[in-house]
Coordinates of C-alpha atoms and ligand atoms in Angstrom, one line a residue:
X11 CA 84.2 105.5 89.3
X12 CA 87.7 106.3 90.6
X13 CA 90.8 105.1 88.9
X14 CA 93.2 103.2 91.1
X15 CA 96.9 102.6 90.3
X16 CA 97.9 99.1 91.6
X17 CA 101.7 98.7 91.7
X18 CA 102.7 95.1 91.7
X19 CA 99.2 94.3 90.5
X20 CA 100.3 91.3 88.5
X21 CA 101.6 89.5 91.6
X22 CA 99.8 87.1 94.0
X23 CA 97.9 89.5 96.2
X24 CA 97.8 92.3 93.6
X25 CA 96.0 90.1 91.0
X26 CA 93.3 89.1 93.4
X27 CA 92.8 92.7 94.4
X28 CA 92.6 93.9 90.8
X29 CA 89.9 91.3 90.2
X30 CA 87.9 92.7 93.2
X31 CA 88.5 96.3 92.2
X32 CA 87.1 95.6 88.7
X33 CA 84.2 93.8 90.1
X34 CA 83.5 96.7 92.4
X35 CA 83.4 99.1 89.4
X36 CA 86.8 100.8 89.8
X37 CA 89.1 101.6 86.8
X38 CA 92.4 99.9 87.3
X39 CA 95.9 100.7 86.0
X40 CA 98.7 98.2 86.9
X41 CA 102.4 99.1 87.1
X42 CA 104.5 96.0 87.3
X43 CA 108.0 95.1 86.1
X44 CA 107.0 91.4 86.0
X45 CA 110.1 90.5 88.0
X46 CA 108.0 88.1 90.0
X47 CA 104.8 87.7 88.1
X48 CA 103.3 86.7 84.8
X49 CA 101.1 88.8 82.5
X50 CA 98.8 85.7 82.3
X51 CA 97.5 86.5 85.7
X52 CA 96.0 89.8 84.5
X53 CA 94.8 88.2 81.3
X54 CA 92.8 85.8 83.4
X55 CA 91.5 88.6 85.7
X56 CA 90.1 90.3 82.6
X57 CA 88.6 87.1 81.3
X58 CA 87.0 86.4 84.7
X59 CA 85.5 89.8 85.2
X60 CA 84.7 90.6 81.5
X61 CA 86.4 94.0 82.2
X62 CA 89.7 95.5 81.0
X63 CA 92.5 97.1 82.9
X64 CA 95.6 98.9 81.7
X65 CA 98.9 97.1 82.3
X66 CA 102.0 99.3 82.2
X67 CA 105.2 97.1 82.3
X68 CA 107.6 99.2 84.2
X69 CA 109.5 99.8 87.4
X70 CA 108.4 102.0 90.3
X71 CA 112.0 103.3 90.5
X72 CA 111.8 104.6 86.9
X73 CA 110.6 108.1 87.6
X74 CA 110.1 109.1 84.0
X75 CA 107.9 106.0 83.3
X76 CA 105.9 106.7 86.5
X77 CA 105.5 110.3 85.6
X78 CA 104.3 109.3 82.1
X79 CA 101.8 107.0 83.7
X80 CA 100.3 109.7 85.9
X81 CA 100.2 112.1 82.9
X82 CA 98.2 109.6 80.9
X83 CA 95.8 108.5 83.7
X84 CA 94.0 110.6 86.3
X85 CA 94.7 108.4 89.3
X86 CA 92.6 108.8 92.5
X87 CA 94.6 106.5 94.8
X88 CA 97.5 104.1 94.7
X89 CA 97.6 100.6 96.1
X90 CA 101.2 99.8 96.5
X91 CA 102.1 96.1 96.4
X92 CA 105.3 96.3 94.3
X93 CA 108.4 95.1 96.2
X94 CA 110.5 92.1 97.1
X95 CA 109.3 89.7 99.8
X96 CA 111.7 86.8 100.5
X97 CA 113.1 87.0 104.0
X98 CA 116.1 84.7 103.3
X99 CA 117.0 86.5 100.1
X100 CA 116.9 89.8 101.9
X101 CA 119.5 88.6 104.3
X102 CA 121.8 87.7 101.4
X103 CA 121.0 90.8 99.3
X104 CA 120.2 93.6 101.7
X105 CA 121.1 96.4 99.3
X106 CA 118.7 95.0 96.6
X107 CA 115.9 94.9 99.2
X108 CA 116.5 98.5 100.4
X109 CA 116.7 99.6 96.8
X110 CA 113.6 97.9 95.5
X111 CA 111.4 98.4 98.6
X112 CA 112.6 101.6 100.3
X113 CA 114.0 103.6 97.3
X114 CA 111.2 102.3 95.1
X115 CA 108.5 103.6 97.5
X116 CA 110.3 106.9 97.9
X117 CA 110.5 107.4 94.1
X118 CA 106.9 106.5 93.7
X119 CA 105.9 109.0 96.4
X120 CA 108.0 111.7 94.9
X121 CA 106.0 111.5 91.7
X122 CA 102.7 111.2 93.6
X123 CA 103.6 114.5 95.5
X124 CA 104.5 116.2 92.2
X125 CA 101.2 115.3 90.5
X126 CA 99.1 115.9 93.7
X127 CA 97.9 112.3 94.1
X128 CA 98.4 111.8 97.8
X129 CA 96.4 108.7 98.8
X130 CA 98.3 105.4 99.3
X131 CA 97.5 102.0 100.6
X132 CA 100.7 100.2 101.5
X133 CA 101.4 96.5 101.8
X134 CA 103.1 96.2 105.2
X135 CA 103.5 92.9 107.1
X136 CA 102.9 91.4 110.5
X137 CA 106.7 90.7 110.3
X138 CA 107.0 94.3 111.8
X139 CA 105.9 92.8 115.2
X140 CA 108.8 90.3 115.3
X141 CA 108.5 87.9 118.2
X142 CA 105.5 89.6 119.9
X143 CA 105.1 90.1 123.7
X144 CA 101.4 89.2 123.5
X145 CA 99.0 87.5 121.2
X146 CA 96.6 88.4 119.8
X147 CA 98.7 91.4 118.5
X148 CA 97.2 94.9 118.5
X149 CA 98.5 97.6 116.2
X150 CA 99.9 99.3 119.3
X151 CA 102.3 96.4 120.0
X152 CA 106.1 97.2 119.9
X153 CA 107.6 97.1 116.4
X154 CA 110.7 95.1 115.9
X155 CA 112.1 92.9 113.2
X156 CA 115.1 90.7 112.7
X157 CA 115.7 90.7 109.0
X158 CA 116.3 93.2 106.2
X159 CA 112.9 92.5 104.5
X160 CA 111.1 93.4 107.8
X161 CA 113.3 96.4 108.3
X162 CA 112.3 97.7 104.8
X163 CA 108.6 97.5 105.9
X164 CA 109.4 99.4 109.1
X165 CA 111.3 102.1 107.3
X166 CA 108.6 102.6 104.7
X167 CA 105.9 102.7 107.4
X168 CA 107.8 105.4 109.2
X169 CA 108.6 107.3 106.0
X170 CA 104.9 107.3 105.0
X171 CA 103.8 108.5 108.4
X172 CA 106.3 111.3 108.3
X173 CA 105.2 112.3 104.8
X174 CA 101.6 112.5 106.1
X175 CA 102.7 114.5 109.2
X176 CA 104.5 117.1 107.0
X177 CA 101.7 117.5 104.5
X178 CA 98.1 116.9 105.7
X179 CA 96.9 116.3 102.2
X180 CA 98.5 112.9 102.3
X181 CA 96.3 110.0 103.3
X182 CA 98.0 106.7 104.2
X183 CA 96.9 103.2 105.1
X184 CA 99.5 100.8 106.4
X185 CA 98.0 97.3 106.0
X186 CA 99.9 94.7 108.1
X187 CA 99.0 91.4 106.5
X188 CA 99.3 88.2 108.6
X189 CA 99.8 85.0 106.5
X190 CA 98.0 85.2 103.1
X191 CA 97.1 81.9 101.5
X192 CA 94.3 80.6 99.3
X193 CA 93.3 81.6 95.8
X194 CA 90.2 82.8 93.9
X195 CA 87.7 80.0 94.3
X196 CA 87.6 79.4 90.5
X197 CA 91.3 78.2 90.8
X198 CA 92.1 80.4 87.8
X199 CA 94.5 82.7 89.7
X200 CA 96.7 82.0 92.6
X201 CA 100.1 82.0 94.2
X202 CA 102.9 81.1 91.8
X203 CA 106.2 81.0 93.6
X204 CA 109.6 80.6 91.8
X205 CA 111.6 77.6 92.7
X206 CA 111.2 75.8 96.0
X207 CA 108.5 77.5 98.1
X208 CA 109.6 79.0 101.5
X209 CA 106.1 79.4 102.8
X210 CA 103.9 76.6 104.2
X211 CA 100.9 76.6 101.9
X212 CA 102.6 76.5 98.6
X213 CA 104.9 73.8 99.9
X214 CA 101.8 71.8 101.0
X215 CA 100.1 72.1 97.6
X216 CA 103.3 71.1 95.8
X217 CA 103.5 68.0 97.9
X218 CA 99.8 67.3 97.2
X219 CA 100.4 67.6 93.5
X220 CA 103.4 65.3 93.6
X221 CA 106.1 67.8 92.9
X222 CA 107.8 67.3 96.3
X223 CA 108.0 64.0 98.2
X224 CA 107.1 65.3 101.6
X225 CA 106.6 68.4 103.8
X226 CA 109.2 69.1 106.5
X227 CA 107.4 70.4 109.6
X228 CA 109.8 72.8 111.2
X229 CA 109.7 71.9 114.9
X230 CA 107.0 70.2 117.1
X231 CA 108.5 71.3 120.4
X232 CA 107.1 74.9 120.5
X233 CA 104.9 75.9 123.5
X234 CA 101.8 75.7 121.4
X235 CA 98.8 73.3 121.7
X236 CA 100.3 70.6 119.4
X237 CA 104.0 71.9 119.5
X238 CA 104.0 73.2 115.9
X239 CA 104.1 76.9 114.9
X240 CA 100.9 78.9 115.1
X241 CA 100.0 81.6 112.5
X242 CA 97.0 83.7 111.5
X243 CA 96.3 82.4 107.9
X244 CA 94.1 84.8 105.9
X245 CA 92.3 84.1 102.6
X246 CA 93.7 86.2 99.8
X247 CA 90.1 87.2 98.8
X248 CA 89.5 88.5 102.3
X249 CA 92.8 90.4 102.1
X250 CA 91.8 91.8 98.7
X251 CA 88.5 93.0 100.2
X252 CA 90.5 94.8 102.9
X253 CA 92.2 96.9 100.3
X254 CA 88.9 98.0 98.8
X255 CA 87.8 99.0 102.3
X256 CA 91.1 100.9 102.8
X257 CA 90.6 102.8 99.5
X258 CA 87.1 103.8 100.6
X259 CA 88.4 104.8 104.1
X260 CA 91.0 107.1 102.6
X261 CA 88.3 108.8 100.5
X262 CA 86.8 109.9 103.9
X263 CA 89.7 110.2 106.3
X264 CA 93.0 112.0 106.5
X265 CA 96.2 111.0 108.3
X266 CA 98.1 107.8 108.5
X267 CA 96.8 104.6 110.1
X268 CA 98.1 101.1 110.5
X269 CA 95.6 98.1 110.4
X270 CA 96.1 94.5 111.0
X271 CA 94.6 92.3 108.3
X272 CA 94.2 88.9 109.9
X273 CA 91.4 86.6 111.1
X274 CA 92.3 86.7 114.8
X275 CA 92.4 82.9 114.7
X276 CA 95.7 81.0 115.2
X277 CA 96.2 77.7 113.4
X278 CA 99.2 75.3 113.8
X279 CA 101.1 73.7 111.0
X280 CA 99.4 70.4 111.8
X281 CA 96.0 72.1 111.7
X282 CA 96.8 73.2 108.2
X283 CA 98.0 69.7 107.1
X284 CA 95.1 67.9 108.7
X285 CA 92.5 70.3 107.3
X286 CA 94.0 70.1 103.9
X287 CA 93.9 66.3 103.9
X288 CA 90.3 66.2 105.2
X289 CA 88.8 68.9 102.9
X290 CA 90.6 67.8 99.7
X291 CA 91.0 64.1 100.3
X292 CA 94.7 64.2 99.4
X293 CA 97.4 62.9 101.7
X294 CA 100.3 65.1 102.7
X295 CA 103.2 63.0 103.8
X296 CA 105.3 64.9 106.3
X297 CA 108.4 64.6 108.5
X298 CA 109.2 66.4 111.7
X299 CA 112.3 68.5 111.1
X300 CA 114.4 70.9 113.3
X301 CA 113.0 74.4 113.9
X302 CA 113.7 76.9 111.2
X303 CA 116.0 79.7 112.2
X304 CA 114.2 83.0 112.8
X305 CA 110.7 81.4 113.3
X306 CA 108.5 82.4 116.2
X307 CA 106.2 80.0 118.1
X308 CA 102.9 81.8 117.7
X309 CA 101.5 85.0 116.3
X310 CA 98.0 86.0 115.3
X311 CA 96.2 89.3 114.9
X312 CA 93.8 91.4 117.0
X313 CA 91.8 92.6 114.0
X314 CA 89.4 94.8 116.0
X315 CA 90.7 98.1 114.6
X316 CA 90.1 97.1 111.0
X317 CA 86.6 96.0 111.9
X318 CA 85.8 99.2 113.8
X319 CA 87.4 101.7 111.4
X320 CA 87.4 100.0 108.0
X321 CA 84.2 98.0 108.5
X322 CA 86.3 94.9 107.4
X323 CA 86.3 91.4 108.8
X324 CA 87.7 88.2 107.4
X325 CA 84.8 85.9 106.3
X326 CA 86.6 82.8 105.1
X327 CA 88.0 80.0 107.3
X328 CA 90.8 77.5 107.0
X329 CA 88.6 75.1 105.1
X330 CA 87.9 77.7 102.5
X331 CA 91.6 78.5 102.3
X332 CA 92.9 74.9 101.8
X333 CA 90.1 74.2 99.3
X334 CA 90.9 77.2 97.2
X335 CA 94.7 76.7 97.4
X336 CA 94.2 73.2 96.1
X337 CA 91.7 74.3 93.4
X338 CA 94.5 76.6 92.0
X339 CA 97.4 74.2 92.4
X340 CA 95.6 71.1 91.0
X341 CA 94.3 73.0 88.0
X342 CA 97.7 74.7 87.4
X343 CA 100.4 72.3 88.5
X344 CA 103.1 74.3 86.8
X345 CA 101.6 77.7 87.6
X346 CA 100.7 80.2 84.8
Ligands
NAD422 P1 104.4 89.2 94.6 O1 105.9 89.0 94.4 O2 103.5 88.1 94.0 O3 103.9 90.6 94.0 C1 104.8 91.7 94.0 C2 104.7 92.2 92.6 O4 105.5 93.4 92.5 C3 105.2 91.3 91.5 O5 104.2 91.2 90.5 C4 106.5 91.9 91.0 O6 106.7 91.6 89.6 C5 106.2 93.4 91.3 N1 107.4 94.2 91.5 C6 108.4 93.9 92.3 N2 109.3 95.0 92.3 C7 108.8 95.9 91.4 C8 109.3 97.1 91.0 N3 110.4 97.7 91.4 N4 108.5 97.8 90.1 C9 107.3 97.3 89.6 N5 106.9 96.1 90.0 C10 107.6 95.4 90.9 O7 104.1 89.3 96.2 P2 102.7 89.3 97.0 O8 102.7 88.1 97.8 O9 101.6 89.6 96.1 O10 103.0 90.5 97.9 C11 102.6 91.9 97.6 C12 103.1 92.8 98.7 O11 102.6 92.4 100.0 C13 104.6 92.9 98.9 O12 105.0 94.2 99.1 C14 104.9 92.0 100.1 O13 106.1 92.4 100.7 C15 103.7 92.2 100.9 N6 103.4 91.1 101.8 C16 103.2 89.9 101.3 C17 103.0 88.8 102.2 C18 102.8 87.4 101.7 O14 102.9 86.5 102.5 N7 102.6 87.2 100.4 C19 102.8 89.0 103.6 C20 103.0 90.3 104.0 C21 103.2 91.4 103.1
UD1_423 C1 107.2 84.0 106.7 C2 108.2 85.1 106.8 C3 107.5 86.4 107.2 C4 106.4 86.7 106.2 C5 105.4 85.5 106.2 C6 104.3 85.7 105.2 C7 110.3 83.9 107.6 C8 111.2 83.7 108.7 N1 109.2 84.7 107.8 O1 106.6 83.8 108.0 O2 108.5 87.5 107.2 O3 105.7 87.9 106.6 O4 106.2 84.4 105.8 O5 104.7 85.7 103.9 O6 110.4 83.5 106.5 N2 106.6 75.7 108.0 C9 106.9 74.3 108.0 N3 107.4 73.8 106.8 C10 107.6 74.5 105.7 C11 107.3 75.9 105.7 C12 106.8 76.4 106.8 O7 106.7 73.7 109.0 O8 108.0 73.9 104.7 C13 106.0 76.3 109.2 C14 106.8 77.4 109.8 O9 107.8 77.0 110.7 C15 105.7 78.3 110.4 C16 104.5 78.0 109.6 O10 104.8 76.8 108.8 O11 105.5 77.8 111.7 C17 104.3 79.2 108.6 O12 105.5 79.4 107.8 P1 105.5 80.4 106.6 O13 104.4 80.2 105.7 O14 106.9 80.4 106.1 O15 105.2 81.9 107.3 P2 105.9 82.6 108.5 O16 106.9 81.7 109.2 O17 104.8 83.1 109.4

């Protein structure tokens, strides 16, 4: 079976994808500098699957380390998760974001070109659509973004397309994730944010476990059915499955393509809170707070292209997502 290099494979989405890759019979090599992850995630992935993977602790920008990795392993395709992802931090530290995300991806691609490994699945984000003109959002929608993090995703998408245009041996999948939440149903691996969570679901689970007194609901005066923000939450296991489909697709198809990975279903903040309380039987005290700067009212995916070309479709619903997020948080109140 093919050997896959997973950059950032110790992180939230990466660890779930490594698990599914191993279960699907792939050999896996992870390159992660552990800047936002714990080795424990991959120890658990190996325990859960009964299979081993290789972890190389190193940085995608360290060309000699990446070269050594490719010399040691015959890599078929790269799934590239490594990067920095906090929107607010990117506004404060734009240079660090361009360096880690854009320069990091460039350095990685240079070595890939050198060794002739030219298949890459890239973690893009629905943030590239900014405040969309229409929902559901198709891949053909206008691309615009209002913060350095989103801009790094746009620049990398453009760079990878141009690399593939210049050299038809390159095969590129740009996966635009909507809002990943949930965890492996065993609760053994999950999202482990540092400090106070910015995103909704980790905040909700930390309220549920008693680490935070209440949730602030950022605005209930949006033009949405209940006034709170609407997003397309997608289970991290569905997302992981999308990466396996993308690797399979690249084995058969050349060129560069973008795919939305979302469910196509929009859920409001109150849908998430109410579903969490009902499914898990745990109260989530909340207060209505002012809108958060930079938030949009509503966005969700048109996932038709991924269904038609990748043969991928999200299978899990909001109930599955809140159940599995809680399985992880309640079993691991302090993370790994
Ligand atoms: P994460 O922070 O859990 O995972 C990223 C991993 O990359 C971490 O393990 C980190 O240690 C590693 N890393 C960072 N910089 C590195 C470097 N220079 N060299 C080697 N390793 C490095 O984040 P995640 O939520 O799993 O996200 C993975 C990817 O998906 C990111 O590119 C992110 O921008 C993108 N994405 C995430 C979301 C989301 O909501 N989680 C949404 C859209 C897109
Ligand atoms: C955020 C990022 C986006 C990234 C996405 C997925 C910003 C401005 N955008 O988007 O770039 O792609 O995460 O990682 O940070 N909410 C609350 N209370 C909270 C937290 C969130 O009410 O404590 C609301 C938000 O207003 C929003 C919804 O919950 O309506 C989802 O928020 P969040 O999980 O942060 O995701 P996004 O806003 O979609």
